[in-house]
XYZ file of C-alpha atoms in Angstrom:
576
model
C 6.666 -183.160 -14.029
C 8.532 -186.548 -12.933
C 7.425 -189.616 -14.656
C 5.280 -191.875 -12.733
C 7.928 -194.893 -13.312
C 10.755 -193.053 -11.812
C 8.572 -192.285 -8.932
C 7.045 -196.216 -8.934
C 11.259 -197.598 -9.457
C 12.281 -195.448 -6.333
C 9.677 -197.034 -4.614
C 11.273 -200.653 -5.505
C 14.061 -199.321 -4.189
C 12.974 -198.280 -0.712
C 10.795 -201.196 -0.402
C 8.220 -201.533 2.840
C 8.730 -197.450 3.544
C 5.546 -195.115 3.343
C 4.334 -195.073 -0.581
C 5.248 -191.139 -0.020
C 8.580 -191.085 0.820
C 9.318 -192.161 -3.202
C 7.670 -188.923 -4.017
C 9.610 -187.132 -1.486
C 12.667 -188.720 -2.368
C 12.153 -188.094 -6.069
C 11.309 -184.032 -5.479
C 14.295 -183.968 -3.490
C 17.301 -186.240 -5.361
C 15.726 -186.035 -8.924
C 15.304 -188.287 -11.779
C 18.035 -190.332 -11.205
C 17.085 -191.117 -7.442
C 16.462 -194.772 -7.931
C 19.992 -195.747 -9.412
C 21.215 -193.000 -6.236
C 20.008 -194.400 -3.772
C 21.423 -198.473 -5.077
C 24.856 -196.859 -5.039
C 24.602 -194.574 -2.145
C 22.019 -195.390 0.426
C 22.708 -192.639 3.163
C 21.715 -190.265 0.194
C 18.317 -190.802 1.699
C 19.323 -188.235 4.832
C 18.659 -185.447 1.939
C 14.453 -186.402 2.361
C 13.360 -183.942 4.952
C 12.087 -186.062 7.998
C 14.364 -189.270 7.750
C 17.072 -189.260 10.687
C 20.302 -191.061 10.319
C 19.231 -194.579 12.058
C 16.275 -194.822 9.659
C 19.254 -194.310 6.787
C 20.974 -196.571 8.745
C 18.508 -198.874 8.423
C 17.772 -198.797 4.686
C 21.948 -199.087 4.046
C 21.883 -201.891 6.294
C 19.421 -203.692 3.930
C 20.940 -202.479 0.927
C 24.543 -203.348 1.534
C 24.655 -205.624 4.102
C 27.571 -206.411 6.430
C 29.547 -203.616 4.031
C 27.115 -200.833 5.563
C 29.783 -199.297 8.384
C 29.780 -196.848 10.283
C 33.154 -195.170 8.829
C 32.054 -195.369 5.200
C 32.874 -191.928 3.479
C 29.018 -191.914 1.712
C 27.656 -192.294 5.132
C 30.093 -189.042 6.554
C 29.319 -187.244 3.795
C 25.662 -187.458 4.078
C 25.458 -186.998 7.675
C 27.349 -184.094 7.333
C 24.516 -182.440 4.781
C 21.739 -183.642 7.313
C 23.596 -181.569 10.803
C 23.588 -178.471 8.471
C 20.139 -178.917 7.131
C 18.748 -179.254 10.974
C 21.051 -176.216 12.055
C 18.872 -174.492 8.781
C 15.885 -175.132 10.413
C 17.334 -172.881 13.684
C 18.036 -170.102 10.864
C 21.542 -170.505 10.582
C 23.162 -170.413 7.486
C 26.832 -171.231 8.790
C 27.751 -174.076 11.048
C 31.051 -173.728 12.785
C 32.740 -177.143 11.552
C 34.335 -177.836 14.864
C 30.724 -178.097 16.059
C 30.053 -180.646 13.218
C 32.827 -182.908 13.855
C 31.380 -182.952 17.794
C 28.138 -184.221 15.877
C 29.411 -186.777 13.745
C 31.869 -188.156 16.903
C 28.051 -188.312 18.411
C 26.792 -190.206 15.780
C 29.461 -193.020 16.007
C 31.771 -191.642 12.527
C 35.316 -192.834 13.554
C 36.917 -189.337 11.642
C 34.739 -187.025 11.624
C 37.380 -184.757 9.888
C 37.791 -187.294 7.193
C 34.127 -186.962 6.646
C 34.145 -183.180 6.909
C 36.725 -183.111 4.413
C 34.787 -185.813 2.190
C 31.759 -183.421 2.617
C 33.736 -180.572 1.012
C 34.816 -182.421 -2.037
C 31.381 -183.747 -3.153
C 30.536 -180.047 -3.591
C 27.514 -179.977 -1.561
C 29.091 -178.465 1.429
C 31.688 -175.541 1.309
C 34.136 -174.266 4.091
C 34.389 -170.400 5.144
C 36.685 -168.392 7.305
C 35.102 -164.850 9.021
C 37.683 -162.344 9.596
C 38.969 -162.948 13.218
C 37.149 -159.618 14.305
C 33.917 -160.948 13.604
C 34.148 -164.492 15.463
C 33.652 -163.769 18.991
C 30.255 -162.214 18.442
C 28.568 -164.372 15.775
C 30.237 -167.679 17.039
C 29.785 -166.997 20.840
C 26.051 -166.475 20.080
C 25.738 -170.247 18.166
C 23.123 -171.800 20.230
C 24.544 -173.866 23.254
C 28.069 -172.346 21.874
C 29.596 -170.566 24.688
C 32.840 -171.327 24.482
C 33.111 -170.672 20.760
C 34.335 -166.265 21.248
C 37.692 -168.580 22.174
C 38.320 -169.671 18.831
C 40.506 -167.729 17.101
C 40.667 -169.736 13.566
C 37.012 -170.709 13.097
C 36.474 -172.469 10.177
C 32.313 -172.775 8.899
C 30.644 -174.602 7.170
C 27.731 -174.265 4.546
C 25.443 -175.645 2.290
C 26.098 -174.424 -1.111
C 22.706 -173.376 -1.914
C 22.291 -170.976 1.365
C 25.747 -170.353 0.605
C 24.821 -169.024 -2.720
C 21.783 -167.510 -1.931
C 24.235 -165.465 0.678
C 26.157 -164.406 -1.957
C 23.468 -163.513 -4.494
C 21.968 -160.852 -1.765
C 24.890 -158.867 -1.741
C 26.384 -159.293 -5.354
C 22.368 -157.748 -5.894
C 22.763 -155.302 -3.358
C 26.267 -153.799 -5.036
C 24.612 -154.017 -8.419
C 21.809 -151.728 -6.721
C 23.885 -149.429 -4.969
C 26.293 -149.537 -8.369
C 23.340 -148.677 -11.094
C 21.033 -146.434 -9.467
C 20.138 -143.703 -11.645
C 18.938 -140.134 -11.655
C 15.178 -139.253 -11.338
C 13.620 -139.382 -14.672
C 12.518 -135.484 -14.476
C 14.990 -134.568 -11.496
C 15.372 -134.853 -8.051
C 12.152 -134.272 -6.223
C 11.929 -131.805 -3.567
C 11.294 -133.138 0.184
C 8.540 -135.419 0.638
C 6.825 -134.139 3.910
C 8.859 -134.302 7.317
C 9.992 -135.943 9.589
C 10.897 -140.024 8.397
C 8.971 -139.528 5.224
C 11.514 -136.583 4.627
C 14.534 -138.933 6.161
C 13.234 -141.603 3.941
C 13.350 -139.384 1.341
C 16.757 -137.647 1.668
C 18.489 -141.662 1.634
C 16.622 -142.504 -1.552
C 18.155 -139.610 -3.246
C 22.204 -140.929 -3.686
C 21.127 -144.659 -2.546
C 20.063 -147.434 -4.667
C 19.183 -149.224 -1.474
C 17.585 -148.131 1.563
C 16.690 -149.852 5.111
C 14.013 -148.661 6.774
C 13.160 -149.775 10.325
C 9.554 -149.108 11.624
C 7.484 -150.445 15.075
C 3.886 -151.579 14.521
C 2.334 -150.672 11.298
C 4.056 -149.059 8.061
C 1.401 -146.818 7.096
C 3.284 -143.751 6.894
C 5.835 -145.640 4.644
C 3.184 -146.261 2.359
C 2.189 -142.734 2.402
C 5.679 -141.360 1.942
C 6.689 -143.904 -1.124
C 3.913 -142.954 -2.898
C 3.936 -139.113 -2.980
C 7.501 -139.888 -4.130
C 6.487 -142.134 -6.526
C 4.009 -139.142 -7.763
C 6.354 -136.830 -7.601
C 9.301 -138.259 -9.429
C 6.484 -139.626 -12.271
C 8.269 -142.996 -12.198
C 6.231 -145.890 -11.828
C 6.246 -147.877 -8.108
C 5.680 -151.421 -6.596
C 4.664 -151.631 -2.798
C 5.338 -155.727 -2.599
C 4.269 -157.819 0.651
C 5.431 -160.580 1.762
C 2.077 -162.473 1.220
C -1.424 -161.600 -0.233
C -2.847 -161.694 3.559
C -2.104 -157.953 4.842
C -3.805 -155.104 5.963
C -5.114 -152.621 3.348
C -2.289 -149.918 1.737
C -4.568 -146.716 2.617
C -2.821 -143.890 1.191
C -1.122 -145.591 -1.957
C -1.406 -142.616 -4.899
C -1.853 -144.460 -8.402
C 1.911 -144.064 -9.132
C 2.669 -147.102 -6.773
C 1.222 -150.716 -7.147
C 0.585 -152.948 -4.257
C 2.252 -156.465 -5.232
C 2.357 -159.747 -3.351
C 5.565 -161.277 -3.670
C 3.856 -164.198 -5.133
C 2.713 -162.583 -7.700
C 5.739 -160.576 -8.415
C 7.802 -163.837 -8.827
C 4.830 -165.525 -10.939
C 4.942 -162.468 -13.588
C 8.518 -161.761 -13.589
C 8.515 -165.708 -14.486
C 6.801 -165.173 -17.487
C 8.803 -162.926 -19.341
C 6.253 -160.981 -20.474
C 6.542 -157.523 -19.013
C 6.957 -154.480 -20.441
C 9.986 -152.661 -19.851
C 8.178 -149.100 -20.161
C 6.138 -149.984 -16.992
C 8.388 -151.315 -14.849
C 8.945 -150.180 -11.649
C 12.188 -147.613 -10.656
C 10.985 -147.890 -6.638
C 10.132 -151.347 -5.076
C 9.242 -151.068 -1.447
C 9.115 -154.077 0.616
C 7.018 -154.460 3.606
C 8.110 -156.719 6.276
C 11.651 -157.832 5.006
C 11.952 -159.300 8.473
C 10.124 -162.044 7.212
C 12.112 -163.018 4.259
C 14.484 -165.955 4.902
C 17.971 -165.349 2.376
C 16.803 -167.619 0.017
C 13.758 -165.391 -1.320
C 15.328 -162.165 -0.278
C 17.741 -163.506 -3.126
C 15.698 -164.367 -5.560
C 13.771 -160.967 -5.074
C 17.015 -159.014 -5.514
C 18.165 -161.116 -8.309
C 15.251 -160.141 -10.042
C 15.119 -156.543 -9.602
C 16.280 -154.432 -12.429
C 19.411 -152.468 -12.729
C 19.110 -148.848 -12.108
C 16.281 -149.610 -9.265
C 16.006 -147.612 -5.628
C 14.507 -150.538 -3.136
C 13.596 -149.466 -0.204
C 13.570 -152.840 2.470
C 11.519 -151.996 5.823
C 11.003 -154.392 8.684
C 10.543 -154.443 12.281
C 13.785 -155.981 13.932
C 11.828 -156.454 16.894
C 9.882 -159.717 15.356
C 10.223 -162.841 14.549
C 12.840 -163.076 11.741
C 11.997 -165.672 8.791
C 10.772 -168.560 9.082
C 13.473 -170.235 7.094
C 17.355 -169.657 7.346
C 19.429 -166.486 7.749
C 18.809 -162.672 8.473
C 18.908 -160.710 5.539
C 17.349 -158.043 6.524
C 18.914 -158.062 10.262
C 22.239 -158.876 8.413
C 22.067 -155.969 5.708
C 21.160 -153.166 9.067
C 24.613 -154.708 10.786
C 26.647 -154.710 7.706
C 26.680 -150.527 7.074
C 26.075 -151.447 3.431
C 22.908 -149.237 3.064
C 21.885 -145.985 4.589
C 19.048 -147.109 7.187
C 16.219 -144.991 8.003
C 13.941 -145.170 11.610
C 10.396 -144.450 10.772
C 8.105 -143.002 13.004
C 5.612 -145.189 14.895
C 2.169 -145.956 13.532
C 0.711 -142.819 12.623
C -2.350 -142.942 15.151
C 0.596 -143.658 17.817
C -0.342 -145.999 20.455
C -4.370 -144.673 20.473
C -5.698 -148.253 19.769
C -5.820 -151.155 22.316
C -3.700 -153.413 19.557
C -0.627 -150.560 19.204
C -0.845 -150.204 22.942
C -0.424 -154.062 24.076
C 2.295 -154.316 20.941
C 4.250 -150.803 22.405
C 4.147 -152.683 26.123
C 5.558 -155.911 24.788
C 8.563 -154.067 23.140
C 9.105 -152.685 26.604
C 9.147 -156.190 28.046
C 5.540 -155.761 30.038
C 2.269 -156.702 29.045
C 0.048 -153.658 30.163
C -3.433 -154.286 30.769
C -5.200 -152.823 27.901
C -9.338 -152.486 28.622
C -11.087 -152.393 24.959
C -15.072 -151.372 25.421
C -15.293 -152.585 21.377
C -13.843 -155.883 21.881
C -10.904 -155.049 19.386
C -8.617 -157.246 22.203
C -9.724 -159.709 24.170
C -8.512 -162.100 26.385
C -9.453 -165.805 26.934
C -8.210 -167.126 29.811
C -7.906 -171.369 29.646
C -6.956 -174.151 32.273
C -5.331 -176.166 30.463
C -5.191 -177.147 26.623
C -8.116 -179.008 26.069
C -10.024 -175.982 27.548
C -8.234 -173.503 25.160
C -9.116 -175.944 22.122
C -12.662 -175.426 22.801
C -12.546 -171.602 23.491
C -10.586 -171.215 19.866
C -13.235 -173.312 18.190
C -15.570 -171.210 19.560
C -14.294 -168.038 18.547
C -13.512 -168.521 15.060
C -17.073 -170.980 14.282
C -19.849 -167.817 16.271
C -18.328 -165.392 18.962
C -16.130 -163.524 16.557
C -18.455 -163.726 13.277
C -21.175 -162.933 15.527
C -20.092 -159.766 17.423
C -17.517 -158.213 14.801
C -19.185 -159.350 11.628
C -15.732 -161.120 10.506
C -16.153 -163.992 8.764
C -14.630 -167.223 9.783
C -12.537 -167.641 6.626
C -11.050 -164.399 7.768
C -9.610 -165.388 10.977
C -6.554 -166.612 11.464
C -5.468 -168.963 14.325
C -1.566 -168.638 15.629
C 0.110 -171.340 17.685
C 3.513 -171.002 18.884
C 3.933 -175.080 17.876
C 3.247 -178.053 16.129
C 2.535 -180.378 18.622
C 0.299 -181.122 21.451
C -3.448 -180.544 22.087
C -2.947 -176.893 21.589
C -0.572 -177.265 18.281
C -1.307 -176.788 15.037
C -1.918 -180.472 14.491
C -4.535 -180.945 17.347
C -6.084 -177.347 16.430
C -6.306 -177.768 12.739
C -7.918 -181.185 12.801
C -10.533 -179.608 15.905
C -11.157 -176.569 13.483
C -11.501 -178.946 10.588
C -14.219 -180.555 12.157
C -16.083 -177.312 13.273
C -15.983 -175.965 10.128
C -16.101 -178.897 7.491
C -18.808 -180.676 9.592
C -20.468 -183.305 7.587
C -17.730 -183.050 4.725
C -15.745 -186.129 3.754
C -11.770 -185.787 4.167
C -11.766 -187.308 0.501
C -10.800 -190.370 -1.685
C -7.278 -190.131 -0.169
C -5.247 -188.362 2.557
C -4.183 -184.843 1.888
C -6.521 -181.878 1.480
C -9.511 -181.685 -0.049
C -11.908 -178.816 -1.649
C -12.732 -176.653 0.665
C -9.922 -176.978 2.994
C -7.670 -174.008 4.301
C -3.720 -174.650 3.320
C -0.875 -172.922 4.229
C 2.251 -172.373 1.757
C 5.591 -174.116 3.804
C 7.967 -173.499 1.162
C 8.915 -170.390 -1.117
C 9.559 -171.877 -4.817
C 9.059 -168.893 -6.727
C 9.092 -171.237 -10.174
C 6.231 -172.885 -8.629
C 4.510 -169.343 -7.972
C 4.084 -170.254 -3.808
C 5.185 -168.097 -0.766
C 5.691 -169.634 2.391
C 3.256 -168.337 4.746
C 0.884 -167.629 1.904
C -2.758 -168.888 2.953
C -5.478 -170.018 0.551
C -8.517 -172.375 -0.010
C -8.375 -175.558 -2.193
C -10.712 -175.106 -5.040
C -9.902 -178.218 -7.144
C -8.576 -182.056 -6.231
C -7.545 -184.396 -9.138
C -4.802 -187.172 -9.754
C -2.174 -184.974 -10.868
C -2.565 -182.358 -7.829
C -4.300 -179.218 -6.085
C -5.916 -175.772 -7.312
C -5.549 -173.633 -4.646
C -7.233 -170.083 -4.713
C -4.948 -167.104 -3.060
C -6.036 -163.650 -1.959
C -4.500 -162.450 -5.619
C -5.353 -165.787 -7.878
C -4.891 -169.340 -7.894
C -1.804 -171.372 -8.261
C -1.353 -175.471 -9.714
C 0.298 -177.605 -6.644
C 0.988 -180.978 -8.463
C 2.806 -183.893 -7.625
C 4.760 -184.138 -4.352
C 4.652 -180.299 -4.061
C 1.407 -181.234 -2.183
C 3.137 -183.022 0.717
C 6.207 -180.674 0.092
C 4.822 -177.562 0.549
C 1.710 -177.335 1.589
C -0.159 -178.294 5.267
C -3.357 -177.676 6.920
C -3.690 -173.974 7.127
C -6.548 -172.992 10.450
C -4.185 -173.237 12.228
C -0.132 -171.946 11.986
C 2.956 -171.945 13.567
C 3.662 -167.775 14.746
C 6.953 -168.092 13.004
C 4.992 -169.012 9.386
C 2.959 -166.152 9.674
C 5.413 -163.722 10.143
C 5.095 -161.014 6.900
C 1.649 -161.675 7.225
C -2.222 -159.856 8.460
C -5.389 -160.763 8.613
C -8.605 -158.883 9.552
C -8.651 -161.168 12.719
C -6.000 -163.359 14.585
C -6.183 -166.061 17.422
C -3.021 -166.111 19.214
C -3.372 -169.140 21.360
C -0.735 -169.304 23.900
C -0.958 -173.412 25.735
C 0.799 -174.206 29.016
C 2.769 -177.047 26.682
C 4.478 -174.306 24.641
C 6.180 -172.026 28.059
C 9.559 -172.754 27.064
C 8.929 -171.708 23.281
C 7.606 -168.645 24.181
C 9.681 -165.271 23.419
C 9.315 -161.461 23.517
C 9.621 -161.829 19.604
C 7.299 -164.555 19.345
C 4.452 -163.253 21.258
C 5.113 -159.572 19.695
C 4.507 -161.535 15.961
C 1.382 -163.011 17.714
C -0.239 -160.063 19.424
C 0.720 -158.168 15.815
C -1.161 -160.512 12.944
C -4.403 -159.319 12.972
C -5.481 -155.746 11.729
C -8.796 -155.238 13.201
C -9.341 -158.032 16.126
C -6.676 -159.965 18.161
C -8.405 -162.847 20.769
C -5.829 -164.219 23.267
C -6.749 -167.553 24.042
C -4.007 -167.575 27.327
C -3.633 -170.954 29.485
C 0.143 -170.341 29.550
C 0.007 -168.766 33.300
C 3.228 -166.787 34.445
C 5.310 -168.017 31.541
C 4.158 -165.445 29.244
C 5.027 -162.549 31.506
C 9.133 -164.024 32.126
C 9.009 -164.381 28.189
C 8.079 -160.955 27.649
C 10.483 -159.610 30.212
C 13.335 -161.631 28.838
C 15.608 -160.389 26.258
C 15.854 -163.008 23.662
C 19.534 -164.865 23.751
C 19.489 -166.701 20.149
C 20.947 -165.511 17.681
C 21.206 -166.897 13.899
C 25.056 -167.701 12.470
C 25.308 -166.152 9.395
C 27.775 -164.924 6.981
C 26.338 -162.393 4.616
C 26.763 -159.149 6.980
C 30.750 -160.446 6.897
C 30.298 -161.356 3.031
C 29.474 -157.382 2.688
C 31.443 -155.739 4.590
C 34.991 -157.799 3.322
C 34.326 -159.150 -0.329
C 32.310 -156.212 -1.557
C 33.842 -153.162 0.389
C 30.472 -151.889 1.631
């Protein structure tokens, strides 16, 4: 933990800014922020939230009349901050033509000098696709038409994504490398159909892609008669601890959160005789590259993983395509499961099937699994969500409050997660102080925004503050409760009613709220509402005061696509 007087001497330094951005800047630059930021005041673009004429600003009163707009430190920072915002689009690659447009924009006489000053620090390194590859991955950069004409494109990266890029597939050859026979042979056929498919790939693979639509039940099923049958232990991870129940799971195989998979392998204490030779993971869609990393990197030699997603969602919330990327790249057989195994009989598989199709059917549910709210505007929606979390869906399904989820497709406005959380907040905490000081209290519902699997949190997790002192947070998952301390509070965690769709991708609950605001028509997407109309297992309530614009989104093929360079990384560095 960082010593209160490194935190209180950063604060000298950034005198009259929030008393929080010292913790922030602390978490982010380290011990040795305060003497940092004296000799290089644009290092303050590296705190998420501070934009380049608030570091401006703070050089300015730092350095005076020296503080110019050509100064290398003031390139090279800039140049980390226009690949941090393309991050938050999901793109792990920047093509550096596109940043040297930027920092022209943001008055840097030579932007290549800067570029190049970028790629000296270290921070930042450079990347060249084979020329095959450019005109589809570059001509699909956002706002990037003209890019498919380049015919030496040079990118650019941040070394951690960068690395985390290259950890998924030096893990993914060490996988397909090591995997060894079954313990007591090669089980016979497991079934038919995809379970048999499935199967057949895990035989000779050590990795295996599985694509499914809607549910993954019969993957469960499948993995764990194999598991059975091949007497080797199993672990069935999700994303997060909020899913719907693994029916079918024989004893062989061991439902994991991903949480608590990182939390144990963390301290070194398992047994080697027990662990698993199958992990299965459930929505890999959902895993930005950064965790799918880290979960790679810690998966033993001689392993089969089987990765299954739905390419039709949302991908992660954070940056690249792993999963997408690893289906493109021909590195691992890939295997297309069968639909849920009830097909489309419910109301919820139905309206999800129709949305794949680009239509929204109209689905008539006599049991009130789907229903839809229709709303004026978003002060009208507010009110209907409030009431259908605080009575009508406790009331009429027996689901308890704490056990429905509300989805928004942004952060601001009436009908964001900001305006919905603090309405909900009310509703629900009526009567309860906010506390001594800003920031969540006991009682309050939190969402995870950050994977740091040292820390033992999983963005998009959900869970209820149990404990508030000086030094932090207790906050109680689905499967146990995990320390926040110190600026991991504001880093990773925010008010959790109410989320984003894209942070609760990889994850179910027993009910879901999809509120769809007029505000939020030009962030709405086939992929987006699909996530939506998909998070909750037993009841879905659309609260719908978007009007025609959710019909064109759902008829619309999405155009974005994430730049990335791990599909290239496997295909040319690692021969797969």
């Amino acid at each position: 933990m960082v010593a209160q007087d490194v935190i209180e001497a950063t604060a000298r330094v950034l005198d009259g800014a929030p008393p929080a951005l010292a913790d922030l800047a602390v978490a982010h630059l380290g011990e040795a922020a305060p003497g940092l930021l004296r000799e290089d005041p644009w290092a303050l673009l590296a705190v998420p939230g501070i934009r380049p004429e608030q570091a401006d600003a703070f050089a300015r009163a730092q350095l005076g009349p020296a503080a110019r707009p050509g100064d290398p430190r003031r390139g090279r920072g800039l140049v980390a901050w226009l690949l941090e915002r393309a991050a938050l689009d999901g793109h792990t690659v920047v093509p550096a033509r596109k940043v040297r447009a930027a920092l022209a924009g943001c008055g840097v006489p030579d932007p290549a000098a800067a570029v190049a000053t970028a790629l000296e620090d270290g921070r930042v390194l450079e990347f060249t696709l084979p020329e095959a590859a450019l005109p589809e991955q570059v001509g699909d950069a956002p706002g990037d038409a003209a890019g498919a004409e380049q015919a030496d494109e040079r990118l650019l990266a941040l070394d951690r994504y960068a690395m985390a890029e290259d950890t998924v597939a030096e893990s993914v050859a060490r996988l397909l490398a090591t995997a060894e026979p079954w313990p007591g042979g090669l089980p016979g056929r497991i079934g038919s159909g995809a379970p048999a498919r499935l199967t057949d790939a895990m035989a000779g693979h050590g990795v295996v892609l599985a694509r499914y639509a809607g549910r993954y039940g019969e993957l469960v099923r499948a993995v764990g008669a194999l598991a059975q049958a091949a007497a080797v232990p199993a672990a069935l991870i999700t994303p997060t601890a909020a899913q719907e129940p693994l029916d079918g799971l024989s004893d062989a195989c061991v439902p994991w959160s991903l949480r608590r998979w990182f939390a144990e392998r963390a301290g070194g204490l398992r047994d080697a005789a027990s662990e698993p030779r199958v992990i299965v993971l459930v929505e890999a869609h959902a895993l930005d590259v950064a965790t799918a990393g880290a979960l790679l990197e810690s998966t033993p030699d001689g392993c089969r993983v089987v990765l299954a997603g739905d390419p039709d969602q949302l991908p992660a919330c954070g940056p690249g395509r792993a999963f997408g990327d690893l289906v493109e790249s021909g590195a691992c057989p890939v295997v297309d499961l069968d639909g849920p195994g009830d097909g489309c009989a419910t109301p919820l598989a139905r309206l999800a099937a129709g949305v794949r199709a680009g239509e929204l059917p109209r689905v008539e549910d006599p049991q009130r699994r789907l229903v839809v709210v229709p709303a004026r505007h978003a002060g009208e929606a507010v009110h209907r969500v409030v009431q259908l979390v605080t009575d009508s869906i406790p009331r009429a399904l027996g689901i308890p409050s704490d056990q429905v989820q509300v989805l928004t497709p942004r952060h601001r406005g009436l009908a964001g997660t900001r305006g919905l959380n603090a309405a909900l907040r009310d509703a629900l905490r009526s009567g309860d102080p906010a506390g001594p000081a800003p920031g969540p209290s006991v009682g309050d519902r939190v969402v995870v925004t950050r994977t740091l699997p040292g820390a033992g949190l999983v963005a998009g997790e959900t869970g209820v503050v149990t404990l508030r002192d000086e030094a932090g947070l207790v906050v109680q998952f689905a499967d146990g409760s995990v320390e926040v301390r110190g600026a991991l509070v504001r880093q990773a965690l925010r008010p959790g009613w109410a989320i984003s769709v894209p942070r609760a991708t990889g994850s179910c609950w027993p009910a879901a709220v999809a509120v769809l605001p007029g505000e939020a028509a030009g962030s709405l997407s086939r992929a987006l509402v699909l996530t939506a109309f998909t998070r909750g297992v037993r009841h879905l309530s659309v609260v719908h005061a978007a009007g025609r614009a959710l019909a064109h989104a759902v008829a619309r093929e999405e155009g974005r696509r994430r730049l990335t360079r791990l599909r290239h990384l496997l295909r040319a560095e690692y021969g797969l």
